[in-house]
Structures are given as structure tokens and as C-alpha cells.
PDB file of C-alpha atoms in Angstrom:
ATOM      1  CA  MET E   1     -13.508  -5.729 -12.620  1.00 73.00           C
ATOM      2  CA  ASN E   2     -10.460  -3.629 -11.840  1.00 82.00           C
ATOM      3  CA  VAL E   3      -7.627  -4.486  -9.248  1.00 78.00           C
ATOM      4  CA  LYS E   4      -9.369  -2.463  -6.548  1.00 80.00           C
ATOM      5  CA  GLU E   5     -12.682  -4.082  -6.911  1.00 86.00           C
ATOM      6  CA  SER E   6     -11.252  -7.309  -6.943  1.00 93.00           C
ATOM      7  CA  LEU E   7      -9.383  -7.189  -3.586  1.00 96.00           C
ATOM      8  CA  PRO E   8     -10.645  -6.804  -0.114  1.00 96.00           C
ATOM      9  CA  ARG E   9     -10.707  -3.544   1.732  1.00 96.00           C
ATOM     10  CA  TYR E  10      -8.488  -4.867   4.338  1.00 97.00           C
ATOM     11  CA  MET E  11      -5.755  -6.488   2.411  1.00 98.00           C
ATOM     12  CA  SER E  12      -3.239  -9.217   3.341  1.00 97.00           C
ATOM     13  CA  ILE E  13       0.560  -8.200   2.495  1.00 97.00           C
ATOM     14  CA  LYS E  14       0.149 -10.227  -0.445  1.00 97.00           C
ATOM     15  CA  GLN E  15      -2.825  -8.497  -1.763  1.00 97.00           C
ATOM     16  CA  THR E  16      -1.103  -5.087  -1.187  1.00 97.00           C
ATOM     17  CA  LEU E  17       1.873  -6.013  -3.454  1.00 97.00           C
ATOM     18  CA  VAL E  18      -0.791  -6.621  -6.071  1.00 96.00           C
ATOM     19  CA  TYR E  19      -2.702  -3.389  -5.122  1.00 96.00           C
ATOM     20  CA  PHE E  20       0.607  -1.152  -5.590  1.00 96.00           C
ATOM     21  CA  ASN E  21       2.246  -3.274  -8.482  1.00 96.00           C
ATOM     22  CA  ILE E  22       5.087  -4.080  -6.633  1.00 96.00           C
ATOM     23  CA  LYS E  23       7.078  -7.509  -6.402  1.00 96.00           C
ATOM     24  CA  SER E  24       8.982  -7.361  -3.219  1.00 97.00           C
ATOM     25  CA  ARG E  25       7.469  -7.521   0.642  1.00 97.00           C
ATOM     26  CA  ASN E  26      11.063  -5.551   1.471  1.00 97.00           C
ATOM     27  CA  THR E  27      10.029  -2.840  -0.960  1.00 97.00           C
ATOM     28  CA  LEU E  28       6.828  -2.602   0.623  1.00 97.00           C
ATOM     29  CA  LYS E  29       8.193  -2.361   4.198  1.00 97.00           C
ATOM     30  CA  LYS E  30      10.917  -0.066   3.352  1.00 97.00           C
ATOM     31  CA  ASN E  31       9.184   1.993   0.861  1.00 95.00           C
ATOM     32  CA  TYR E  32       5.794   2.318   2.038  1.00 97.00           C
ATOM     33  CA  ILE E  33       5.257   0.804   5.719  1.00 97.00           C
ATOM     34  CA  ALA E  34       8.391   2.639   7.107  1.00 97.00           C
ATOM     35  CA  LYS E  35       7.345   5.814   5.457  1.00 96.00           C
ATOM     36  CA  GLY E  36       3.934   5.953   7.193  1.00 97.00           C
ATOM     37  CA  LEU E  37       1.531   3.307   5.556  1.00 98.00           C
ATOM     38  CA  PRO E  38      -0.683   2.080   8.564  1.00 98.00           C
ATOM     39  CA  VAL E  39      -0.754  -1.528   9.004  1.00 98.00           C
ATOM     40  CA  VAL E  40      -3.648  -3.172  10.974  1.00 98.00           C
ATOM     41  CA  ILE E  41      -2.371  -5.969  13.038  1.00 97.00           C
ATOM     42  CA  ILE E  42      -4.622  -8.365  14.893  1.00 97.00           C
ATOM     43  CA  ASN E  43      -3.479 -11.270  16.598  1.00 97.00           C
ATOM     44  CA  GLY E  44      -0.064 -11.066  14.610  1.00 97.00           C
ATOM     45  CA  THR E  45      -2.140 -11.139  11.300  1.00 97.00           C
ATOM     46  CA  LYS E  46      -1.419  -7.918   9.407  1.00 97.00           C
ATOM     47  CA  ARG E  47      -3.751  -6.205   7.110  1.00 98.00           C
ATOM     48  CA  ILE E  48      -3.525  -2.851   4.960  1.00 98.00           C
ATOM     49  CA  ASP E  49      -7.052  -0.681   4.612  1.00 98.00           C
ATOM     50  CA  GLN E  50      -7.201   0.150   0.858  1.00 97.00           C
ATOM     51  CA  LEU E  51      -8.375   3.710   1.971  1.00 97.00           C
ATOM     52  CA  ASP E  52      -5.196   3.974   3.769  1.00 98.00           C
ATOM     53  CA  ALA E  53      -3.197   2.967   0.615  1.00 97.00           C
ATOM     54  CA  ASP E  54      -4.850   5.367  -1.573  1.00 97.00           C
ATOM     55  CA  LYS E  55      -4.415   8.039   1.313  1.00 97.00           C
ATOM     56  CA  PHE E  56      -0.925   7.451   1.434  1.00 96.00           C
ATOM     57  CA  MET E  57      -0.366   7.619  -2.407  1.00 95.00           C
ATOM     58  CA  GLU E  58      -2.229  10.838  -2.631  1.00 95.00           C
ATOM     59  CA  ALA E  59       0.092  12.383   0.489  1.00 94.00           C
ATOM     60  CA  HIS E  60       3.467  11.335  -1.571  1.00 91.00           C
ATOM     61  CA  LYS E  61       2.169  12.856  -4.826  1.00 90.00           C
ATOM     62  CA  THR E  62       4.741  15.171  -6.453  1.00 87.00           C
ATOM     63  CA  GLN E  63       4.939  17.432  -9.352  1.00 79.00           C
ATOM     64  CA  ALA E  64       6.524  15.966 -12.739  1.00 72.00           C
ATOM     65  CA  GLY E  65      10.192  17.359 -12.703  1.00 65.00           C
ATOM     66  CA  SER E  66      10.684  17.841  -8.950  1.00 65.00           C
ATOM     67  CA  GLU E  67      13.612  16.143  -7.558  1.00 61.00           C
ATOM     68  CA  SER E  68      11.713  13.633  -5.264  1.00 57.00           C
ATOM     69  CA  ALA E  69       9.839  12.300  -8.347  1.00 52.00           C
ATOM     70  CA  GLU E  70      12.929  10.631  -9.703  1.00 52.00           C
TER      71      GLU E  70
END
């Protein structure tokens, strides 16, 4: 079973760190959420939809060798 299949569709912040393979909540906040990754908030509980995470990554793809890929 891969990471995507092992996590729920609506992931907690901690699960989202695993999904993106990043270590810091601050990195998630600054480099993903602040740049448009949608967050579902219900009664103060934050969740990230796997489908939104995949769409976010797809939207931020660049060609190898471009300035923003560095």
C-alpha cells in the first residue's frame, strides 16, 4: 500500500506533511497553504483534501531548467 492509499482523503495537517514528504508545519503553511492550497476548517479542525493537494502540485509544475524550478 502506498502513502496515498494509506491516508484518508481528508488529511490532518500531520498527515499532509507525510503526504508531501515535508518535515515542518511552517513549510506547509508558507510554501503550500499561503500559495493557494485549500484548507477545510470545521469547528477549528483543519483538513487538506488529497484531491486538492494533487491539483495544487499539478498547477505548480514547471519545466526542468526553468528559473522557478530551482
